[in-house]
Short mmCIF file of N, CA, C and O in Angstrom, two decimals:
data_model
loop_
_atom_site.label_atom_id
_atom_site.label_comp_id
_atom_site.label_asym_id
_atom_site.label_seq_id
_atom_site.Cartn_x
_atom_site.Cartn_y
_atom_site.Cartn_z
N MET A 1 6.14 43.60 -21.37
CA MET A 1 5.59 43.49 -20.11
C MET A 1 3.95 42.38 -20.67
O MET A 1 3.70 41.90 -19.61
N ILE A 2 3.50 42.67 -21.56
CA ILE A 2 2.30 41.75 -22.15
C ILE A 2 2.97 40.34 -22.03
O ILE A 2 2.24 39.27 -21.68
N ARG A 3 4.13 40.11 -22.56
CA ARG A 3 4.60 38.95 -22.80
C ARG A 3 4.75 38.20 -21.26
O ARG A 3 4.57 37.11 -21.20
N MET A 4 5.34 39.06 -20.57
CA MET A 4 5.33 38.46 -19.00
C MET A 4 4.20 38.16 -18.43
O MET A 4 4.15 36.99 -17.94
N ALA A 5 3.26 38.96 -18.64
CA ALA A 5 1.73 38.78 -18.20
C ALA A 5 1.26 37.45 -18.78
O ALA A 5 0.63 36.65 -18.02
N ALA A 6 1.42 37.05 -19.87
CA ALA A 6 0.76 36.00 -20.53
C ALA A 6 1.49 35.06 -20.08
O ALA A 6 1.05 33.86 -19.92
N LEU A 7 2.89 34.83 -19.79
CA LEU A 7 3.64 33.67 -19.46
C LEU A 7 3.30 33.32 -18.21
O LEU A 7 3.17 32.26 -17.96
N GLY A 8 2.94 34.54 -17.15
CA GLY A 8 2.69 34.06 -15.82
C GLY A 8 1.10 33.46 -15.79
O GLY A 8 0.95 32.55 -15.35
N VAL A 9 0.42 33.84 -16.69
CA VAL A 9 -1.09 33.43 -16.82
C VAL A 9 -0.86 32.00 -17.42
O VAL A 9 -1.49 31.01 -16.74
N GLY A 10 0.10 31.55 -18.37
CA GLY A 10 0.27 30.33 -18.80
C GLY A 10 0.66 29.42 -17.78
O GLY A 10 0.20 28.21 -17.62
N LEU A 11 1.72 29.63 -17.13
CA LEU A 11 2.30 28.86 -15.92
C LEU A 11 1.27 28.59 -14.95
O LEU A 11 1.12 27.51 -14.39
N VAL A 12 0.35 29.61 -14.47
CA VAL A 12 -0.68 29.40 -13.75
C VAL A 12 -1.61 28.54 -14.25
O VAL A 12 -2.10 27.69 -13.43
N LEU A 13 -1.95 28.40 -15.52
CA LEU A 13 -2.81 27.51 -15.95
C LEU A 13 -2.50 26.12 -16.25
O LEU A 13 -3.06 25.14 -15.95
N ALA A 14 -1.09 26.32 -16.48
CA ALA A 14 -0.34 24.95 -16.69
C ALA A 14 -0.32 24.19 -15.26
O ALA A 14 -0.19 22.76 -15.60
N SER A 15 -0.20 24.63 -14.27
CA SER A 15 0.35 24.09 -12.72
C SER A 15 -0.57 23.06 -12.70
O SER A 15 -0.15 21.82 -12.25
N PRO A 16 -2.27 22.98 -12.83
CA PRO A 16 -2.71 21.79 -12.43
C PRO A 16 -2.53 20.56 -13.49
O PRO A 16 -2.40 19.50 -13.05
N VAL A 17 -2.04 20.89 -14.75
CA VAL A 17 -1.85 19.81 -15.90
C VAL A 17 -0.57 19.10 -15.11
O VAL A 17 -0.52 18.21 -15.07
N LEU A 18 0.48 20.20 -14.94
CA LEU A 18 1.76 19.30 -14.44
C LEU A 18 1.41 18.51 -13.31
O LEU A 18 1.92 17.54 -12.98
N GLY A 19 0.60 19.10 -12.16
CA GLY A 19 0.69 18.17 -11.09
C GLY A 19 0.02 16.91 -11.40
O GLY A 19 0.13 15.82 -10.66
N GLN A 20 -1.07 17.11 -12.50
CA GLN A 20 -1.82 15.78 -12.83
C GLN A 20 -1.13 14.80 -13.32
O GLN A 20 -1.09 13.59 -13.12
N ALA A 21 -0.10 15.26 -14.00
CA ALA A 21 0.80 14.13 -14.90
C ALA A 21 1.62 13.54 -13.77
O ALA A 21 2.12 12.51 -13.90
N VAL A 22 2.18 14.28 -12.73
CA VAL A 22 2.74 13.64 -11.83
C VAL A 22 2.29 12.52 -10.76
O VAL A 22 2.28 11.65 -10.34
N ASN A 23 0.72 13.18 -10.47
CA ASN A 23 -0.18 12.28 -9.66
C ASN A 23 -0.94 11.58 -10.57
O ASN A 23 -2.10 12.03 -10.34
N ASP A 24 -0.47 10.37 -11.03
CA ASP A 24 -1.13 9.71 -12.04
C ASP A 24 -1.79 8.39 -11.55
O ASP A 24 -2.35 7.43 -12.23
N TYR A 25 -2.09 8.37 -10.16
CA TYR A 25 -3.18 7.29 -9.64
C TYR A 25 -4.13 7.44 -9.73
O TYR A 25 -4.96 8.32 -9.60
N PRO A 26 -5.20 6.25 -10.31
CA PRO A 26 -6.52 6.39 -10.55
C PRO A 26 -7.25 6.27 -9.43
O PRO A 26 -6.60 5.53 -8.29
N THR A 27 -8.18 6.55 -9.23
CA THR A 27 -9.17 6.85 -8.25
C THR A 27 -9.47 5.48 -7.31
O THR A 27 -9.24 5.34 -6.40
N ASN A 28 -9.74 4.67 -8.34
CA ASN A 28 -10.06 3.22 -7.83
C ASN A 28 -8.63 2.62 -7.06
O ASN A 28 -8.73 2.16 -6.03
N ALA A 29 -7.49 2.92 -7.25
CA ALA A 29 -6.25 2.63 -6.75
C ALA A 29 -6.25 3.25 -5.38
O ALA A 29 -5.66 2.54 -4.39
N ARG A 30 -6.46 4.33 -5.29
CA ARG A 30 -6.63 5.28 -4.21
C ARG A 30 -7.50 4.75 -3.24
O ARG A 30 -7.34 4.66 -1.91
N VAL A 31 -8.79 4.50 -3.67
CA VAL A 31 -9.87 4.06 -2.71
C VAL A 31 -9.44 2.48 -2.45
O VAL A 31 -9.81 2.34 -0.95
N GLU A 32 -8.95 1.67 -3.17
CA GLU A 32 -8.35 0.39 -2.85
C GLU A 32 -7.47 0.51 -1.31
O GLU A 32 -7.57 -0.34 -0.54
N TYR A 33 -6.40 1.12 -1.63
CA TYR A 33 -5.38 1.57 -0.57
C TYR A 33 -6.13 2.05 0.83
O TYR A 33 -5.72 1.31 1.67
N ALA A 34 -7.05 3.04 0.48
CA ALA A 34 -7.88 3.77 1.83
C ALA A 34 -8.69 2.32 2.50
O ALA A 34 -8.43 2.36 3.70
N PHE A 35 -9.29 1.68 1.65
CA PHE A 35 -10.07 0.33 2.35
C PHE A 35 -9.42 -0.52 2.93
O PHE A 35 -9.48 -1.03 4.16
N ALA A 36 -8.18 -0.96 2.40
CA ALA A 36 -7.22 -1.76 2.98
C ALA A 36 -6.80 -1.02 4.45
O ALA A 36 -6.43 -2.01 5.21
N CYS A 37 -6.14 0.11 4.17
CA CYS A 37 -5.71 0.85 5.41
C CYS A 37 -6.65 0.66 6.27
O CYS A 37 -6.56 0.35 7.45
N MET A 38 -8.04 1.09 6.05
CA MET A 38 -8.90 1.06 7.13
C MET A 38 -9.32 -0.12 7.78
O MET A 38 -9.61 -0.41 8.82
N ALA A 39 -9.33 -1.36 7.02
CA ALA A 39 -9.40 -2.85 7.56
C ALA A 39 -8.50 -3.25 8.45
O ALA A 39 -8.55 -3.68 9.61
N THR A 40 -7.14 -2.54 8.30
CA THR A 40 -6.13 -2.68 9.25
C THR A 40 -6.22 -1.88 10.38
O THR A 40 -5.98 -2.31 11.47
N ASN A 41 -6.63 -0.63 10.24
CA ASN A 41 -6.39 0.19 11.50
C ASN A 41 -7.74 1.07 12.07
O ASN A 41 -7.68 1.57 13.01
N GLY A 42 -9.07 0.38 11.36
CA GLY A 42 -9.98 0.76 12.19
C GLY A 42 -10.98 1.62 11.05
O GLY A 42 -10.62 2.21 10.31
N GLN A 43 -12.19 1.34 11.21
CA GLN A 43 -13.15 1.82 10.18
C GLN A 43 -13.88 2.88 10.82
O GLN A 43 -15.16 3.37 10.75
N THR A 44 -13.02 3.87 10.89
CA THR A 44 -13.68 5.38 11.47
C THR A 44 -13.39 6.59 10.23
O THR A 44 -12.54 6.49 9.36
N ARG A 45 -14.00 7.43 10.61
CA ARG A 45 -13.53 8.85 9.56
C ARG A 45 -12.45 9.31 9.68
O ARG A 45 -11.63 9.65 8.94
N GLU A 46 -11.97 9.14 10.92
CA GLU A 46 -10.40 9.76 11.29
C GLU A 46 -9.40 8.90 10.37
O GLU A 46 -8.70 9.19 9.74
N MET A 47 -9.58 7.40 10.51
CA MET A 47 -8.84 6.59 9.88
C MET A 47 -8.97 6.72 8.40
O MET A 47 -8.06 6.77 7.47
N MET A 48 -10.28 6.95 7.72
CA MET A 48 -10.46 7.44 6.53
C MET A 48 -9.45 8.41 5.93
O MET A 48 -8.87 8.58 5.01
N ASP A 49 -9.59 9.62 6.85
CA ASP A 49 -8.86 10.70 6.63
C ASP A 49 -7.09 10.41 6.50
O ASP A 49 -6.27 10.58 5.75
N ARG A 50 -6.75 9.62 7.60
CA ARG A 50 -5.27 9.46 7.84
C ARG A 50 -5.01 8.47 6.62
O ARG A 50 -3.66 8.45 6.02
N CYS A 51 -5.57 7.31 6.27
CA CYS A 51 -5.24 6.69 5.08
C CYS A 51 -5.44 7.38 3.98
O CYS A 51 -4.52 7.03 3.06
N SER A 52 -6.33 8.41 3.46
CA SER A 52 -6.29 8.99 2.12
C SER A 52 -4.96 9.69 2.56
O SER A 52 -4.38 9.78 1.45
N CYS A 53 -4.55 10.20 3.31
CA CYS A 53 -3.45 11.08 3.06
C CYS A 53 -2.27 10.54 3.08
O CYS A 53 -1.29 10.81 2.26
N ALA A 54 -2.23 8.89 3.54
CA ALA A 54 -1.05 7.89 3.41
C ALA A 54 -0.83 7.92 1.92
O ALA A 54 0.27 7.79 1.24
N ILE A 55 -1.95 7.55 1.24
CA ILE A 55 -1.79 6.98 -0.29
C ILE A 55 -1.53 8.46 -1.10
O ILE A 55 -0.63 8.48 -1.94
N ASP A 56 -1.83 9.54 -0.80
CA ASP A 56 -1.42 10.76 -1.20
C ASP A 56 -0.11 11.10 -1.25
O ASP A 56 0.68 11.68 -1.82
N ARG A 57 0.58 10.70 0.27
CA ARG A 57 1.80 10.87 0.45
C ARG A 57 2.93 9.86 -0.41
O ARG A 57 3.78 10.37 -1.13
N ILE A 58 2.35 8.59 -0.63
CA ILE A 58 2.95 7.50 -1.51
C ILE A 58 2.91 8.08 -2.90
O ILE A 58 4.02 8.03 -3.41
N ALA A 59 1.99 8.58 -3.32
CA ALA A 59 1.82 9.15 -4.73
C ALA A 59 2.58 10.10 -4.96
O ALA A 59 3.39 10.58 -6.13
N GLU A 60 2.99 10.87 -4.07
CA GLU A 60 3.91 11.88 -3.97
C GLU A 60 5.56 11.47 -4.47
O GLU A 60 6.41 12.16 -5.00
N VAL A 61 5.85 10.23 -3.86
CA VAL A 61 6.95 9.63 -4.11
C VAL A 61 7.27 8.73 -5.40
O VAL A 61 8.25 8.65 -5.90
N LEU A 62 6.27 7.79 -5.42
CA LEU A 62 6.20 7.21 -6.46
C LEU A 62 5.28 7.35 -7.61
O LEU A 62 4.15 7.49 -7.31
N SER A 63 5.63 6.98 -8.97
CA SER A 63 4.54 6.93 -9.87
C SER A 63 3.69 5.90 -9.85
O SER A 63 4.05 4.62 -8.84
N TYR A 64 2.47 5.81 -10.66
CA TYR A 64 1.81 4.79 -10.27
C TYR A 64 2.28 3.61 -10.68
O TYR A 64 1.96 2.25 -10.14
N ALA A 65 2.96 3.49 -11.86
CA ALA A 65 3.56 2.26 -12.45
C ALA A 65 4.76 1.70 -11.53
O ALA A 65 4.72 0.52 -11.28
N ASP A 66 5.65 2.60 -10.75
CA ASP A 66 6.41 2.08 -9.89
C ASP A 66 5.70 1.46 -8.55
O ASP A 66 6.00 0.40 -7.91
N TYR A 67 4.51 2.09 -8.29
CA TYR A 67 3.75 1.62 -6.92
C TYR A 67 3.21 0.11 -7.48
O TYR A 67 3.35 -0.68 -6.88
N ILE A 68 2.52 0.01 -8.55
CA ILE A 68 2.07 -1.10 -9.22
C ILE A 68 3.28 -2.13 -9.16
O ILE A 68 3.31 -3.52 -8.73
N GLY A 69 4.62 -1.80 -9.66
CA GLY A 69 5.76 -2.69 -9.80
C GLY A 69 6.07 -3.07 -8.44
O GLY A 69 6.30 -4.46 -8.37
N ALA A 70 6.12 -2.36 -7.52
CA ALA A 70 6.55 -2.49 -5.80
C ALA A 70 5.47 -3.81 -5.28
O ALA A 70 5.78 -4.64 -4.99
N GLU A 71 4.14 -3.57 -5.34
CA GLU A 71 3.14 -4.13 -5.23
C GLU A 71 3.05 -5.68 -5.72
O GLU A 71 3.26 -6.65 -5.18
N THR A 72 3.59 -5.73 -7.09
CA THR A 72 3.57 -6.85 -7.68
C THR A 72 4.66 -7.71 -7.15
O THR A 72 4.46 -8.98 -7.02
N ILE A 73 5.57 -7.01 -7.10
CA ILE A 73 7.02 -7.86 -6.46
C ILE A 73 6.79 -8.35 -5.00
O ILE A 73 7.01 -9.53 -4.92
N LEU A 74 6.22 -7.58 -4.01
CA LEU A 74 5.88 -7.95 -2.82
C LEU A 74 4.66 -9.26 -3.00
O LEU A 74 4.93 -10.27 -2.28
N ARG A 75 4.02 -9.23 -3.77
CA ARG A 75 2.81 -10.18 -3.91
C ARG A 75 3.51 -11.82 -4.42
O ARG A 75 3.26 -12.93 -4.04
N MET A 76 4.46 -11.49 -5.40
CA MET A 76 5.42 -12.61 -6.11
C MET A 76 6.12 -13.27 -4.95
O MET A 76 6.46 -14.26 -5.18
N ARG A 77 6.78 -12.39 -4.16
CA ARG A 77 7.66 -12.98 -3.34
C ARG A 77 6.90 -13.59 -2.04
O ARG A 77 7.48 -14.64 -1.37
N GLN A 78 5.31 -13.80 -2.13
CA GLN A 78 4.85 -14.80 -1.34
C GLN A 78 4.33 -15.83 -1.70
O GLN A 78 3.77 -16.87 -1.17
N THR A 79 4.64 -16.13 -3.26
CA THR A 79 4.62 -17.07 -3.65
C THR A 79 5.45 -18.41 -3.36
O THR A 79 6.60 -17.84 -2.87
N THR A 80 5.52 -19.43 -3.84
CA THR A 80 6.60 -20.66 -3.74
C THR A 80 7.10 -20.91 -5.20
O THR A 80 6.33 -20.73 -6.27
N GLY A 81 8.04 -21.75 -5.30
CA GLY A 81 8.52 -21.91 -6.41
C GLY A 81 9.92 -21.25 -7.17
O GLY A 81 10.44 -20.21 -6.35
N GLU A 82 10.41 -21.69 -7.97
CA GLU A 82 11.52 -20.97 -8.74
C GLU A 82 11.21 -19.60 -9.35
O GLU A 82 12.02 -18.57 -8.91
N ARG A 83 10.09 -19.35 -9.55
CA ARG A 83 9.66 -17.67 -9.92
C ARG A 83 9.83 -16.73 -8.89
O ARG A 83 10.24 -15.64 -8.99
N SER A 84 9.18 -17.30 -7.67
CA SER A 84 9.50 -16.54 -6.54
C SER A 84 10.91 -15.98 -6.13
O SER A 84 10.90 -14.84 -5.91
N GLY A 85 11.72 -17.03 -6.43
CA GLY A 85 13.01 -16.56 -5.93
C GLY A 85 13.64 -15.53 -6.94
O GLY A 85 14.59 -14.79 -6.45
N MET A 86 13.14 -15.51 -8.34
CA MET A 86 13.86 -14.54 -8.95
C MET A 86 13.30 -12.86 -8.53
O MET A 86 13.96 -11.95 -8.62
N PHE A 87 12.12 -12.80 -7.60
CA PHE A 87 11.63 -11.51 -6.97
C PHE A 87 12.28 -11.14 -5.82
O PHE A 87 12.26 -10.16 -5.42
N ARG A 88 13.01 -12.19 -5.08
CA ARG A 88 13.73 -12.07 -4.02
C ARG A 88 15.18 -11.60 -4.07
O ARG A 88 15.84 -10.78 -3.34
N GLY A 89 15.46 -12.13 -4.97
CA GLY A 89 17.07 -11.93 -5.43
C GLY A 89 17.73 -10.63 -6.17
O GLY A 89 18.75 -10.56 -5.99
N MET A 90 16.79 -10.28 -6.91
CA MET A 90 17.26 -9.24 -7.92
C MET A 90 17.51 -8.00 -7.16
O MET A 90 16.65 -7.21 -6.55
N ALA A 91 18.48 -7.32 -7.31
CA ALA A 91 18.71 -6.06 -6.73
C ALA A 91 17.92 -4.92 -7.26
O ALA A 91 17.28 -4.22 -6.14
N THR A 92 17.52 -4.96 -8.54
CA THR A 92 16.53 -3.99 -8.76
C THR A 92 15.12 -3.86 -8.17
O THR A 92 14.59 -2.96 -7.86
N MET A 93 14.74 -5.12 -8.04
CA MET A 93 13.33 -5.32 -7.27
C MET A 93 13.42 -5.22 -5.99
O MET A 93 12.78 -4.45 -5.36
N THR A 94 14.61 -5.49 -5.40
CA THR A 94 14.72 -5.19 -4.12
C THR A 94 14.80 -3.82 -3.47
O THR A 94 14.07 -3.15 -2.86
N GLU A 95 15.23 -2.91 -4.74
CA GLU A 95 15.46 -1.17 -4.40
C GLU A 95 13.96 -0.86 -4.77
O GLU A 95 13.78 0.36 -4.15
N THR A 96 13.13 -1.24 -5.55
CA THR A 96 11.75 -0.98 -5.81
C THR A 96 10.97 -1.08 -4.76
O THR A 96 10.32 -0.07 -4.49
N VAL A 97 11.13 -2.20 -4.04
CA VAL A 97 10.36 -2.22 -3.00
C VAL A 97 10.88 -1.40 -1.78
O VAL A 97 10.12 -1.31 -0.92
N ALA A 98 12.21 -1.15 -1.79
CA ALA A 98 12.71 -0.42 -0.50
C ALA A 98 12.17 0.91 -0.89
O ALA A 98 11.92 1.66 0.12
N THR A 99 12.02 1.58 -2.02
CA THR A 99 11.22 2.78 -2.34
C THR A 99 9.91 3.07 -1.75
O THR A 99 9.48 3.94 -1.21
N LEU A 100 8.99 2.04 -2.03
CA LEU A 100 7.63 1.77 -1.96
C LEU A 100 7.76 1.60 -0.09
O LEU A 100 7.02 2.61 0.59
N ARG A 101 8.63 1.03 0.53
CA ARG A 101 8.69 1.02 2.07
C ARG A 101 8.99 2.49 2.78
O ARG A 101 8.72 2.90 3.61
N ARG A 102 9.91 3.07 1.94
CA ARG A 102 10.53 4.42 2.40
C ARG A 102 9.29 5.32 2.31
O ARG A 102 9.13 6.07 3.13
N ALA A 103 8.40 5.52 1.06
CA ALA A 103 7.13 6.34 1.10
C ALA A 103 6.29 5.86 2.16
O ALA A 103 5.79 6.95 2.69
N GLU A 104 6.16 4.56 2.44
CA GLU A 104 5.01 4.19 3.22
C GLU A 104 5.43 4.53 4.71
O GLU A 104 4.64 5.05 5.68
N ALA A 105 6.86 4.66 5.17
CA ALA A 105 7.50 5.05 6.34
C ALA A 105 7.23 6.60 6.33
O ALA A 105 6.59 7.16 7.42
N GLU A 106 7.25 7.09 5.30
CA GLU A 106 7.13 8.70 5.27
C GLU A 106 5.84 9.20 5.49
O GLU A 106 5.25 10.07 6.31
N ALA A 107 4.82 8.45 4.85
CA ALA A 107 3.45 8.50 4.98
C ALA A 107 2.86 8.28 6.52
O ALA A 107 2.21 9.27 6.77
N GLU A 108 3.34 7.41 6.96
CA GLU A 108 3.15 7.02 8.37
C GLU A 108 3.53 7.95 9.05
O GLU A 108 2.55 8.45 10.16
N ILE A 109 4.56 8.47 9.24
CA ILE A 109 4.96 9.69 10.21
C ILE A 109 4.00 10.78 9.92
O ILE A 109 3.76 11.42 10.95
N ILE A 110 3.95 11.01 8.75
CA ILE A 110 3.08 12.63 8.43
C ILE A 110 1.39 12.31 8.55
O ILE A 110 0.92 13.27 9.11
N CYS A 111 1.04 11.22 8.16
CA CYS A 111 -0.41 11.10 8.45
C CYS A 111 -0.87 10.31 9.90
O CYS A 111 -2.00 10.76 10.22
N PHE A 112 -0.28 9.76 10.45
CA PHE A 112 -0.60 8.82 11.52
C PHE A 112 0.20 9.27 12.75
O PHE A 112 -0.16 9.37 14.03
#
């Protein structure tokens, strides 16, 4: 009985730590996303809430490393030359971007 109670307390105390490990986005990345979103959609309190919601939903789907990878691929696709072609043609890069796009679509449905 005491072991079960100790286990239950341990799980409750560990829950925030586990959530933190999954949600590894730094604050400045969240703020940057929210500012860019607000610049596009309006500088209101309502938009701040919606844009913050959107990055929270994206963070539930993608790790920060995957998010940065997808953003990098998208930026490199906008450049010209041989190197940009590599970012357009590789299947793994296309899938990484597709995962980000799905996360963004889900966030838009939920938050907007």
